[in-house]
Amino acid sequence: MGEFRMPSLGADMDAGTLAAWRVKPGDLVARGAVVADVETDKGVVEVEIWEGGVIDALVVAPGTKVPVGTVLATLRPSGSEAVVASPPATAAAPARVLASPSAKQLARDRGVDIALVRGTGPHGAITREDVERAADSAPSVTPSAPPPAIAPVAMSARVAPPDGAAMRRAIAAAMTRSKREIPHYYLSAELDVEAAQRWLLAHNAGRSVTERVLFAALLLKATALAALEVPEVNGWYVEGAYQPASAVHLGVAISMRSGGLIAPALRDAQARSLDATQAALRDLVARVRAGRLRSSELTDATLTVTSLGEAGVDSVFGVIYPPQVALVGFGRVGERPRASGGMLGVRSVVTATLSADHRVSDGHRGAVFLRAIETLLQQPEKL
Amino acid sequence: MTPEQPAREAMTAAQLRDVVVDALRSVAPEADAASLGDAARLRDAFDLDSMDFLNVVIALHTALGVDIPEADYAKLQTLGGAVAYLASRLEPRVTG
């Protein structure tokens, strides 16, 4: 009998709320399938299962917050007897109520009319706490206490924005841990990107809008290839030992429009063409904004890239996201005077920075890595 | 000059403005597009990064069927500029 547990979706998560099930008992699921939506401090995440089989029982009801590691569902091997209980239909949530799916579900579970709850969240949104308060103040109705009925999954297209204060706390917890455990060192180098800029302009000139590549995609691809050359920056430091990764899953720091930051993994960045990198980046940004990230994307990154150049800063020295061991920062791409061969010219440059972990590498290897990025950007057609 | 796609009915500036606002809303749903002035810089007003801006351009392309070369991005910096630019791109060609 297999078990599906609440996953840890990053160094800053110790509990999550099961927002909705995507499966019901009797369903056959393949490894890697999305089986549940989990609400975290950073929004709703689509959680994949890492063992195939038939869903035997859903142990945790939607709306329940449980610690990481809690069994959420049990599985049996496919092929065994399946007793399929068809789930009871439940009424749709009241329209025009600003509340997260989990708050709505909690209201249903506790018999609270959500239309009567006063919201204290952003824009008057109803939070789980508001529902709890309303439920506690209402005359107590003894629940008949059957195992929780499983509601059909509401594929909510829009998700209430995550709680800003909770996200800030989660980021602070992860960054505090990083600064406590990781002996950071920092390097900075100004990279000449004139050739890459010109190449990209010509590359995009004949293309329709949907096929155009952003400069960010070149920076990501060059970073991924450079990481193959300097494996000390690409991997995880776990239980006192460094585990280099063979593939480069680049965590791409993406700002959430509601505030805060998340760095989902662009998987196998070293193996993607520029077009595929661009497409993957576009897809990631869209899903960050829509609150539709998958759990593996939050846990797989082996090296993170942050680009604050568009915000107008020249350089950014990031804090490493454990268990990773390095973080690359790119500042503003712009034309600056550059002396070369006794002549002063105007070149497109970008400041690249590296924050890296002294337990794994030192400044010399870090410098080799940054130099490798610049060398790769001199031949953009090969990226 | 090859014949254009089925001739589009001429759009008024107000209709074009609605199309641009819809494109912005699709990328930045939380922003207040209704009260936007014609001269406001879109990147600043909507906190658009280059990916957001590309998605706005793609949305305009999808809605209007016009291709917007990268070299023309500068003409889309403000709402008023974008409406004027799109109007010029949509004008039926008189000669071939």
Short mmCIF file of C-alpha atoms in Angstrom, two decimals:
data_model
loop_
_atom_site.label_atom_id
_atom_site.label_comp_id
_atom_site.label_asym_id
_atom_site.label_seq_id
_atom_site.Cartn_x
_atom_site.Cartn_y
_atom_site.Cartn_z
CA MET A 1 0.00 0.00 0.00
CA GLY A 2 1.50 3.31 -1.05
CA GLU A 3 1.09 6.65 0.60
CA PHE A 4 0.87 10.11 -0.85
CA ARG A 5 2.14 12.68 1.62
CA MET A 6 2.11 16.45 1.97
CA PRO A 7 5.30 17.42 0.14
CA SER A 8 7.77 20.07 1.22
CA LEU A 9 7.60 22.61 -1.55
CA GLY A 10 10.78 24.39 -0.64
CA ALA A 11 12.99 25.33 2.27
CA ASP A 12 10.41 27.76 3.57
CA MET A 13 7.43 25.42 3.90
CA ASP A 14 6.51 23.37 6.96
CA ALA A 15 2.78 22.94 6.40
CA GLY A 16 0.29 23.24 3.59
CA THR A 17 -3.47 23.31 3.10
CA LEU A 18 -5.02 20.72 0.85
CA ALA A 19 -7.12 22.99 -1.38
CA ALA A 20 -8.69 20.42 -3.70
CA TRP A 21 -8.36 16.88 -4.90
CA ARG A 22 -7.94 16.23 -8.60
CA VAL A 23 -8.62 12.52 -8.17
CA LYS A 24 -11.13 10.31 -6.41
CA PRO A 25 -10.89 6.83 -4.93
CA GLY A 26 -10.56 4.24 -7.68
CA ASP A 27 -8.78 6.55 -10.10
CA LEU A 28 -5.73 5.15 -11.83
CA VAL A 29 -2.88 7.63 -11.60
CA ALA A 30 0.43 7.61 -13.41
CA ARG A 31 3.71 8.70 -11.87
CA GLY A 32 4.04 12.46 -12.28
CA ALA A 33 0.29 13.11 -12.53
CA VAL A 34 -1.16 16.13 -10.76
CA VAL A 35 -3.40 14.73 -8.03
CA ALA A 36 -4.09 17.65 -5.71
CA ASP A 37 -3.94 21.41 -5.31
CA VAL A 38 -2.12 22.56 -2.20
CA GLU A 39 -2.33 26.09 -0.89
CA THR A 40 0.96 27.44 0.42
CA ASP A 41 2.14 30.83 1.54
CA LYS A 42 3.13 31.40 -2.09
CA GLY A 43 -0.17 30.49 -3.66
CA VAL A 44 -1.77 27.32 -4.92
CA VAL A 45 0.53 24.60 -6.24
CA GLU A 46 -0.43 21.62 -8.39
CA VAL A 47 1.06 18.63 -6.58
CA GLU A 48 2.31 15.67 -8.54
CA ILE A 49 2.47 12.10 -7.29
CA TRP A 50 5.72 10.15 -7.55
CA GLU A 51 4.29 6.68 -7.45
CA GLY A 52 1.71 5.29 -9.84
CA GLY A 53 -1.24 3.19 -8.75
CA VAL A 54 -4.91 3.30 -7.91
CA ILE A 55 -6.13 5.86 -5.38
CA ASP A 56 -7.44 3.83 -2.47
CA ALA A 57 -8.62 6.49 -0.04
CA LEU A 58 -8.39 10.22 0.32
CA VAL A 59 -7.37 10.68 3.93
CA VAL A 60 -7.32 14.45 4.20
CA ALA A 61 -10.32 16.56 3.29
CA PRO A 62 -10.02 19.72 1.24
CA GLY A 63 -9.51 22.75 3.41
CA THR A 64 -7.34 20.96 5.96
CA LYS A 65 -3.95 22.36 6.87
CA VAL A 66 -1.46 19.63 7.71
CA PRO A 67 2.29 19.45 8.38
CA VAL A 68 4.71 18.38 5.68
CA GLY A 69 4.88 14.57 5.64
CA THR A 70 1.26 13.95 6.60
CA VAL A 71 -0.38 11.12 4.65
CA LEU A 72 -2.92 12.69 2.30
CA ALA A 73 -4.05 9.62 0.41
CA THR A 74 -3.33 5.93 0.17
CA LEU A 75 -2.65 3.99 -2.99
CA ARG A 76 -2.84 0.38 -4.02
CA PRO A 77 -1.05 -1.20 -6.95
CA SER A 78 -2.97 -0.93 -10.20
CA GLY A 79 -4.82 -4.09 -11.12
CA SER A 80 -6.14 -4.79 -7.64
CA GLU A 81 -9.84 -4.74 -6.90
CA ALA A 82 -11.28 -1.30 -7.15
CA VAL A 83 -14.35 -0.23 -5.30
CA VAL A 84 -15.26 3.04 -6.84
CA ALA A 85 -17.42 5.30 -4.83
CA SER A 86 -18.83 8.06 -6.93
CA PRO A 87 -18.51 11.31 -5.08
CA PRO A 88 -21.60 13.20 -4.07
CA ALA A 89 -22.23 16.33 -5.99
CA THR A 90 -21.96 19.46 -3.93
CA ALA A 91 -23.48 22.82 -4.52
CA ALA A 92 -21.35 25.31 -6.31
CA ALA A 93 -19.81 28.00 -4.18
CA PRO A 94 -21.86 31.16 -3.93
CA ALA A 95 -21.05 33.56 -6.71
CA ARG A 96 -19.38 36.91 -6.18
CA VAL A 97 -17.71 36.04 -2.90
CA LEU A 98 -14.04 36.94 -2.71
CA ALA A 99 -12.48 33.96 -0.96
CA SER A 100 -9.83 31.38 -1.68
CA PRO A 101 -10.97 27.90 -2.68
CA SER A 102 -9.82 26.56 0.65
CA ALA A 103 -11.76 29.17 2.60
CA LYS A 104 -14.86 28.30 0.59
CA GLN A 105 -14.32 24.63 1.22
CA LEU A 106 -13.81 25.24 4.92
CA ALA A 107 -17.06 27.16 5.03
CA ARG A 108 -18.84 24.25 3.38
CA ASP A 109 -17.26 21.76 5.77
CA ARG A 110 -18.21 23.77 8.81
CA GLY A 111 -21.68 24.64 7.61
CA VAL A 112 -21.01 28.36 7.41
CA ASP A 113 -22.82 30.49 4.84
CA ILE A 114 -19.85 32.21 3.28
CA ALA A 115 -22.00 35.05 2.00
CA LEU A 116 -22.48 36.10 5.65
CA VAL A 117 -18.81 36.05 6.61
CA ARG A 118 -16.99 39.34 7.01
CA GLY A 119 -13.71 39.26 5.09
CA THR A 120 -10.55 40.74 6.63
CA GLY A 121 -8.13 39.80 3.83
CA PRO A 122 -6.92 41.92 0.93
CA HIS A 123 -9.83 43.73 -0.76
CA GLY A 124 -12.15 42.27 1.84
CA ALA A 125 -11.34 38.72 0.80
CA ILE A 126 -12.56 36.05 3.18
CA THR A 127 -9.70 34.13 4.75
CA ARG A 128 -9.76 30.75 6.45
CA GLU A 129 -9.44 32.57 9.77
CA ASP A 130 -12.58 34.57 9.01
CA VAL A 131 -14.47 31.35 8.35
CA GLU A 132 -13.13 29.78 11.55
CA ARG A 133 -14.25 32.82 13.52
CA ALA A 134 -17.69 32.74 11.98
CA ALA A 135 -17.99 29.02 12.61
CA ASP A 136 -16.89 29.36 16.22
CA SER A 137 -19.36 32.14 16.93
CA ALA A 138 -22.25 30.29 15.31
CA PRO A 139 -24.40 27.92 17.36
CA SER A 140 -22.55 24.67 17.37
CA VAL A 141 -23.85 22.02 15.07
CA THR A 142 -22.49 18.63 15.86
CA PRO A 143 -20.96 17.26 12.72
CA SER A 144 -22.21 13.83 11.90
CA ALA A 145 -18.55 12.93 11.49
CA PRO A 146 -18.45 10.60 8.55
CA PRO A 147 -15.18 10.44 6.72
CA PRO A 148 -15.01 13.64 4.75
CA ALA A 149 -16.96 13.51 1.56
CA ILE A 150 -14.90 14.34 -1.42
CA ALA A 151 -16.24 17.18 -3.45
CA PRO A 152 -15.75 17.17 -7.19
CA VAL A 153 -12.75 19.22 -8.02
CA ALA A 154 -13.53 22.78 -8.83
CA MET A 155 -11.02 23.80 -11.46
CA SER A 156 -10.90 27.35 -10.30
CA ALA A 157 -9.30 29.48 -12.94
CA ARG A 158 -8.54 32.33 -10.63
CA VAL A 159 -7.00 31.98 -7.24
CA ALA A 160 -7.13 34.54 -4.49
CA PRO A 161 -3.81 36.27 -4.07
CA PRO A 162 -1.61 34.67 -1.45
CA ASP A 163 -1.37 36.26 1.95
CA GLY A 164 1.38 38.86 1.67
CA ALA A 165 2.45 38.76 5.30
CA ALA A 166 2.67 34.97 5.31
CA MET A 167 4.74 35.01 2.16
CA ARG A 168 7.08 37.60 3.64
CA ARG A 169 7.52 35.41 6.71
CA ALA A 170 8.23 32.38 4.53
CA ILE A 171 10.83 34.24 2.49
CA ALA A 172 12.41 35.58 5.67
CA ALA A 173 12.60 32.09 7.19
CA ALA A 174 14.32 30.63 4.14
CA MET A 175 16.74 33.54 3.79
CA THR A 176 17.57 33.51 7.51
CA ARG A 177 18.38 29.83 7.24
CA SER A 178 20.52 30.52 4.19
CA LYS A 179 22.50 33.29 5.88
CA ARG A 180 22.94 31.18 9.00
CA GLU A 181 24.07 28.01 7.25
CA ILE A 182 25.74 29.08 4.02
CA PRO A 183 29.07 30.92 4.07
CA HIS A 184 28.38 33.16 1.07
CA TYR A 185 30.99 34.80 -1.09
CA TYR A 186 30.21 37.31 -3.79
CA LEU A 187 31.72 38.14 -7.18
CA SER A 188 30.81 40.68 -9.82
CA ALA A 189 31.82 41.00 -13.46
CA GLU A 190 30.76 43.30 -16.28
CA LEU A 191 30.00 41.16 -19.33
CA ASP A 192 30.20 42.44 -22.89
CA VAL A 193 26.92 41.47 -24.55
CA GLU A 194 27.22 43.56 -27.70
CA ALA A 195 27.44 40.50 -29.94
CA ALA A 196 24.50 38.80 -28.21
CA GLN A 197 22.34 41.92 -28.44
CA ARG A 198 23.05 42.40 -32.16
CA TRP A 199 22.47 38.75 -32.91
CA LEU A 200 19.16 38.75 -31.08
CA LEU A 201 17.94 41.86 -32.89
CA ALA A 202 18.62 40.20 -36.24
CA HIS A 203 17.18 36.90 -35.02
CA ASN A 204 13.89 38.54 -34.00
CA ALA A 205 13.65 40.93 -36.95
CA GLY A 206 12.05 38.44 -39.33
CA ARG A 207 9.88 36.75 -36.74
CA SER A 208 6.28 37.11 -35.76
CA VAL A 209 5.60 38.36 -32.23
CA THR A 210 4.82 34.89 -30.95
CA GLU A 211 8.25 33.59 -32.03
CA ARG A 212 10.41 36.37 -30.66
CA VAL A 213 13.03 35.57 -28.07
CA LEU A 214 13.76 37.78 -25.07
CA PHE A 215 17.32 38.61 -24.05
CA ALA A 216 16.59 36.91 -20.73
CA ALA A 217 16.44 33.58 -22.57
CA LEU A 218 20.01 34.04 -23.83
CA LEU A 219 21.22 34.82 -20.32
CA LEU A 220 19.48 31.72 -18.94
CA LYS A 221 20.85 29.41 -21.61
CA ALA A 222 24.40 30.77 -21.25
CA THR A 223 24.16 30.36 -17.47
CA ALA A 224 23.01 26.77 -17.83
CA LEU A 225 25.82 25.85 -20.22
CA ALA A 226 28.41 27.58 -18.01
CA ALA A 227 27.11 25.57 -15.03
CA LEU A 228 27.99 22.38 -16.89
CA GLU A 229 31.57 23.61 -17.05
CA VAL A 230 31.71 24.50 -13.34
CA PRO A 231 29.67 21.85 -11.55
CA GLU A 232 30.48 23.37 -8.13
CA VAL A 233 27.67 25.89 -8.63
CA ASN A 234 24.97 23.46 -9.75
CA GLY A 235 23.56 21.08 -7.19
CA TRP A 236 22.44 20.69 -3.59
CA TYR A 237 24.23 20.71 -0.26
CA VAL A 238 22.43 18.12 1.84
CA GLU A 239 23.39 16.65 5.20
CA GLY A 240 26.95 17.88 5.16
CA ALA A 241 27.79 16.83 1.64
CA TYR A 242 27.60 18.42 -1.79
CA GLN A 243 25.66 16.57 -4.46
CA PRO A 244 26.39 18.04 -7.89
CA ALA A 245 23.51 17.74 -10.36
CA SER A 246 23.94 16.40 -13.86
CA ALA A 247 21.12 18.46 -15.37
CA VAL A 248 20.72 22.19 -14.85
CA HIS A 249 17.26 23.01 -13.51
CA LEU A 250 17.42 26.78 -13.38
CA GLY A 251 15.34 28.44 -10.70
CA VAL A 252 14.08 31.62 -12.33
CA ALA A 253 13.16 34.35 -9.87
CA ILE A 254 9.79 35.74 -10.96
CA SER A 255 8.03 38.54 -9.17
CA MET A 256 4.40 37.89 -8.34
CA ARG A 257 2.16 40.77 -9.25
CA SER A 258 0.48 40.56 -5.86
CA GLY A 259 3.89 41.04 -4.22
CA GLY A 260 6.61 38.61 -3.31
CA LEU A 261 8.83 36.37 -5.28
CA ILE A 262 9.01 32.78 -6.40
CA ALA A 263 11.73 30.91 -8.29
CA PRO A 264 10.29 27.86 -10.06
CA ALA A 265 12.59 25.57 -11.99
CA LEU A 266 13.04 25.78 -15.73
CA ARG A 267 13.95 22.15 -16.11
CA ASP A 268 16.86 20.88 -18.21
CA ALA A 269 17.84 24.39 -19.20
CA GLN A 270 21.16 23.12 -20.56
CA ALA A 271 19.39 21.00 -23.19
CA ARG A 272 16.83 23.47 -24.51
CA SER A 273 17.15 25.50 -27.68
CA LEU A 274 16.73 29.26 -27.30
CA ASP A 275 13.22 29.00 -28.69
CA ALA A 276 12.39 26.26 -26.19
CA THR A 277 13.94 28.31 -23.38
CA GLN A 278 11.83 31.29 -24.36
CA ALA A 279 8.68 29.17 -24.53
CA ALA A 280 9.39 27.59 -21.14
CA LEU A 281 10.08 30.98 -19.58
CA ARG A 282 6.87 32.41 -20.96
CA ASP A 283 4.92 29.43 -19.67
CA LEU A 284 6.49 29.71 -16.20
CA VAL A 285 5.73 33.41 -15.90
CA ALA A 286 2.14 32.85 -17.00
CA ARG A 287 1.64 30.08 -14.46
CA VAL A 288 3.28 32.05 -11.65
CA ARG A 289 0.82 34.86 -12.35
CA ALA A 290 -2.12 32.45 -12.51
CA GLY A 291 -1.07 30.48 -9.42
CA ARG A 292 -0.68 27.25 -11.36
CA LEU A 293 2.81 25.97 -10.58
CA ARG A 294 3.56 22.29 -10.20
CA SER A 295 5.18 20.91 -7.09
CA SER A 296 8.26 19.58 -8.88
CA GLU A 297 8.95 23.06 -10.20
CA LEU A 298 9.24 24.36 -6.65
CA THR A 299 11.63 21.66 -5.48
CA ASP A 300 13.86 20.77 -8.43
CA ALA A 301 15.96 23.88 -9.01
CA THR A 302 19.70 23.29 -8.84
CA LEU A 303 20.84 26.89 -9.44
CA THR A 304 18.86 30.14 -9.30
CA VAL A 305 19.00 33.16 -11.60
CA THR A 306 17.59 36.54 -10.64
CA SER A 307 17.35 39.45 -13.06
CA LEU A 308 16.61 42.82 -11.57
CA GLY A 309 17.93 44.80 -14.49
CA GLU A 310 14.47 45.69 -15.70
CA ALA A 311 13.78 47.26 -12.34
CA GLY A 312 16.66 49.58 -13.14
CA VAL A 313 19.41 48.28 -10.86
CA ASP A 314 22.97 47.81 -12.09
CA SER A 315 23.63 44.65 -10.11
CA VAL A 316 22.02 42.31 -7.61
CA PHE A 317 23.76 40.17 -4.98
CA GLY A 318 21.27 37.48 -4.07
CA VAL A 319 20.82 35.21 -1.10
CA ILE A 320 21.28 31.53 -1.97
CA TYR A 321 18.12 29.41 -1.73
CA PRO A 322 18.94 26.25 0.26
CA PRO A 323 19.78 23.50 -0.52
CA GLN A 324 21.25 25.15 -3.62
CA VAL A 325 24.79 26.45 -3.48
CA ALA A 326 24.83 29.40 -5.85
CA LEU A 327 22.76 32.21 -7.28
CA VAL A 328 23.45 34.28 -10.40
CA GLY A 329 22.23 37.86 -10.66
CA PHE A 330 21.91 39.97 -13.79
CA GLY A 331 21.56 43.74 -13.70
CA ARG A 332 20.47 46.23 -16.31
CA VAL A 333 21.57 45.65 -19.88
CA GLY A 334 22.74 48.94 -21.28
CA GLU A 335 25.27 50.79 -23.36
CA ARG A 336 28.31 51.99 -21.49
CA PRO A 337 31.68 53.41 -22.47
CA ARG A 338 34.30 50.71 -22.65
CA ALA A 339 38.00 51.03 -23.30
CA SER A 340 39.53 48.39 -25.52
CA GLY A 341 42.90 48.36 -27.29
CA GLY A 342 43.53 51.96 -26.29
CA MET A 343 40.23 53.09 -27.79
CA LEU A 344 37.05 54.14 -26.10
CA GLY A 345 33.90 52.64 -27.55
CA VAL A 346 30.26 52.23 -26.62
CA ARG A 347 29.25 48.64 -25.91
CA SER A 348 26.21 46.85 -24.53
CA VAL A 349 27.15 45.40 -21.18
CA VAL A 350 25.46 43.71 -18.24
CA THR A 351 26.77 43.19 -14.73
CA ALA A 352 26.62 39.56 -13.70
CA THR A 353 27.07 38.62 -10.07
CA LEU A 354 27.55 35.35 -8.32
CA SER A 355 26.65 34.49 -4.75
CA ALA A 356 28.13 31.10 -3.99
CA ASP A 357 28.71 28.70 -1.13
CA HIS A 358 32.23 28.51 0.32
CA ARG A 359 31.56 24.98 1.55
CA VAL A 360 31.56 23.90 -2.09
CA SER A 361 33.60 26.37 -4.13
CA ASP A 362 35.85 29.36 -3.83
CA GLY A 363 36.22 32.66 -5.62
CA HIS A 364 38.51 31.27 -8.25
CA ARG A 365 36.01 28.71 -9.48
CA GLY A 366 33.26 31.29 -9.22
CA ALA A 367 35.27 33.59 -11.48
CA VAL A 368 35.74 30.80 -14.00
CA PHE A 369 31.97 30.34 -14.02
CA LEU A 370 31.17 34.02 -14.66
CA ARG A 371 33.84 34.16 -17.36
CA ALA A 372 32.30 31.09 -19.00
CA ILE A 373 28.95 32.88 -19.19
CA GLU A 374 30.58 35.81 -20.98
CA THR A 375 32.45 33.55 -23.40
CA LEU A 376 29.23 31.73 -24.29
CA LEU A 377 27.47 35.03 -24.93
CA GLN A 378 30.14 35.96 -27.51
CA GLN A 379 28.78 33.23 -29.77
CA PRO A 380 25.03 33.60 -29.37
CA GLU A 381 24.30 31.58 -32.48
CA LYS A 382 25.66 28.53 -30.68
CA LEU A 383 23.43 28.93 -27.64
CA MET B 1 1.72 43.98 -52.46
CA THR B 2 -0.37 40.94 -51.78
CA PRO B 3 -4.00 41.51 -50.93
CA GLU B 4 -4.57 42.05 -47.24
CA GLN B 5 -6.61 39.62 -45.19
CA PRO B 6 -10.37 40.15 -45.25
CA ALA B 7 -10.75 43.87 -44.91
CA ARG B 8 -11.32 44.86 -41.35
CA GLU B 9 -13.94 47.40 -40.63
CA ALA B 10 -12.23 50.60 -39.70
CA MET B 11 -11.97 50.80 -35.94
CA THR B 12 -12.54 53.99 -34.12
CA ALA B 13 -9.89 55.32 -31.77
CA ALA B 14 -12.17 54.49 -28.85
CA GLN B 15 -12.48 50.88 -29.98
CA LEU B 16 -8.72 50.62 -30.42
CA ARG B 17 -8.25 52.05 -26.96
CA ASP B 18 -10.52 49.31 -25.59
CA VAL B 19 -8.45 46.67 -27.37
CA VAL B 20 -5.23 48.05 -25.86
CA VAL B 21 -6.77 48.24 -22.39
CA ASP B 22 -8.00 44.65 -22.73
CA ALA B 23 -4.49 43.54 -23.71
CA LEU B 24 -3.04 45.31 -20.68
CA ARG B 25 -5.69 43.83 -18.41
CA SER B 26 -4.89 40.33 -19.65
CA VAL B 27 -1.33 40.80 -18.40
CA ALA B 28 -1.95 42.99 -15.36
CA PRO B 29 -5.49 42.18 -14.21
CA GLU B 30 -5.11 44.00 -10.91
CA ALA B 31 -4.14 47.31 -12.48
CA ASP B 32 -6.58 50.16 -12.86
CA ALA B 33 -6.68 50.59 -16.62
CA ALA B 34 -9.90 52.59 -16.75
CA SER B 35 -8.43 55.78 -15.35
CA LEU B 36 -5.25 55.60 -17.40
CA GLY B 37 -4.24 58.82 -19.15
CA ASP B 38 -3.12 58.77 -22.77
CA ALA B 39 0.35 60.00 -21.87
CA ALA B 40 1.09 57.58 -19.04
CA ARG B 41 4.02 55.26 -19.67
CA LEU B 42 2.58 51.75 -19.78
CA ARG B 43 5.66 49.97 -18.43
CA ASP B 44 5.63 52.15 -15.33
CA ALA B 45 1.87 52.37 -14.88
CA PHE B 46 1.43 48.60 -15.08
CA ASP B 47 4.83 47.52 -13.76
CA LEU B 48 5.47 45.56 -16.95
CA ASP B 49 8.71 43.69 -17.47
CA SER B 50 9.86 42.61 -20.92
CA MET B 51 7.92 39.34 -20.71
CA ASP B 52 4.75 41.21 -19.75
CA PHE B 53 5.31 43.67 -22.56
CA LEU B 54 5.83 40.87 -25.05
CA ASN B 55 2.56 39.33 -23.89
CA VAL B 56 0.78 42.64 -24.43
CA VAL B 57 2.18 42.78 -27.97
CA ILE B 58 1.08 39.19 -28.57
CA ALA B 59 -2.41 40.00 -27.27
CA LEU B 60 -2.63 42.97 -29.65
CA HIS B 61 -1.40 40.79 -32.50
CA THR B 62 -4.05 38.20 -31.71
CA ALA B 63 -6.85 40.74 -31.36
CA LEU B 64 -6.06 42.84 -34.42
CA GLY B 65 -4.07 40.59 -36.72
CA VAL B 66 -1.28 43.14 -37.10
CA ASP B 67 2.32 42.20 -36.74
CA ILE B 68 4.27 44.65 -34.61
CA PRO B 69 7.99 44.64 -35.39
CA GLU B 70 10.37 44.87 -32.45
CA ALA B 71 11.71 48.11 -33.91
CA ASP B 72 8.27 49.68 -33.34
CA TYR B 73 8.03 48.81 -29.64
CA ALA B 74 9.05 52.36 -28.76
CA LYS B 75 5.82 53.60 -30.36
CA LEU B 76 3.81 51.57 -27.87
CA GLN B 77 5.18 53.27 -24.78
CA THR B 78 1.98 55.15 -23.95
CA LEU B 79 -1.70 54.39 -24.37
CA GLY B 80 -2.17 57.30 -26.77
CA GLY B 81 0.91 56.30 -28.74
CA ALA B 82 -0.25 52.71 -28.99
CA VAL B 83 -3.70 53.72 -30.26
CA ALA B 84 -2.20 56.04 -32.89
CA TYR B 85 0.32 53.45 -33.98
CA LEU B 86 -2.24 50.65 -34.29
CA ALA B 87 -4.60 52.92 -36.21
CA SER B 88 -1.84 53.62 -38.72
CA ARG B 89 -1.08 49.91 -39.04
CA LEU B 90 -4.75 49.08 -39.64
CA GLU B 91 -5.34 51.70 -42.32
CA PRO B 92 -6.22 49.98 -45.57
CA ARG B 93 -3.53 50.48 -48.16
CA VAL B 94 -4.65 52.62 -51.02
CA THR B 95 -2.11 51.54 -53.56
CA GLY B 96 -0.41 48.23 -54.11
#
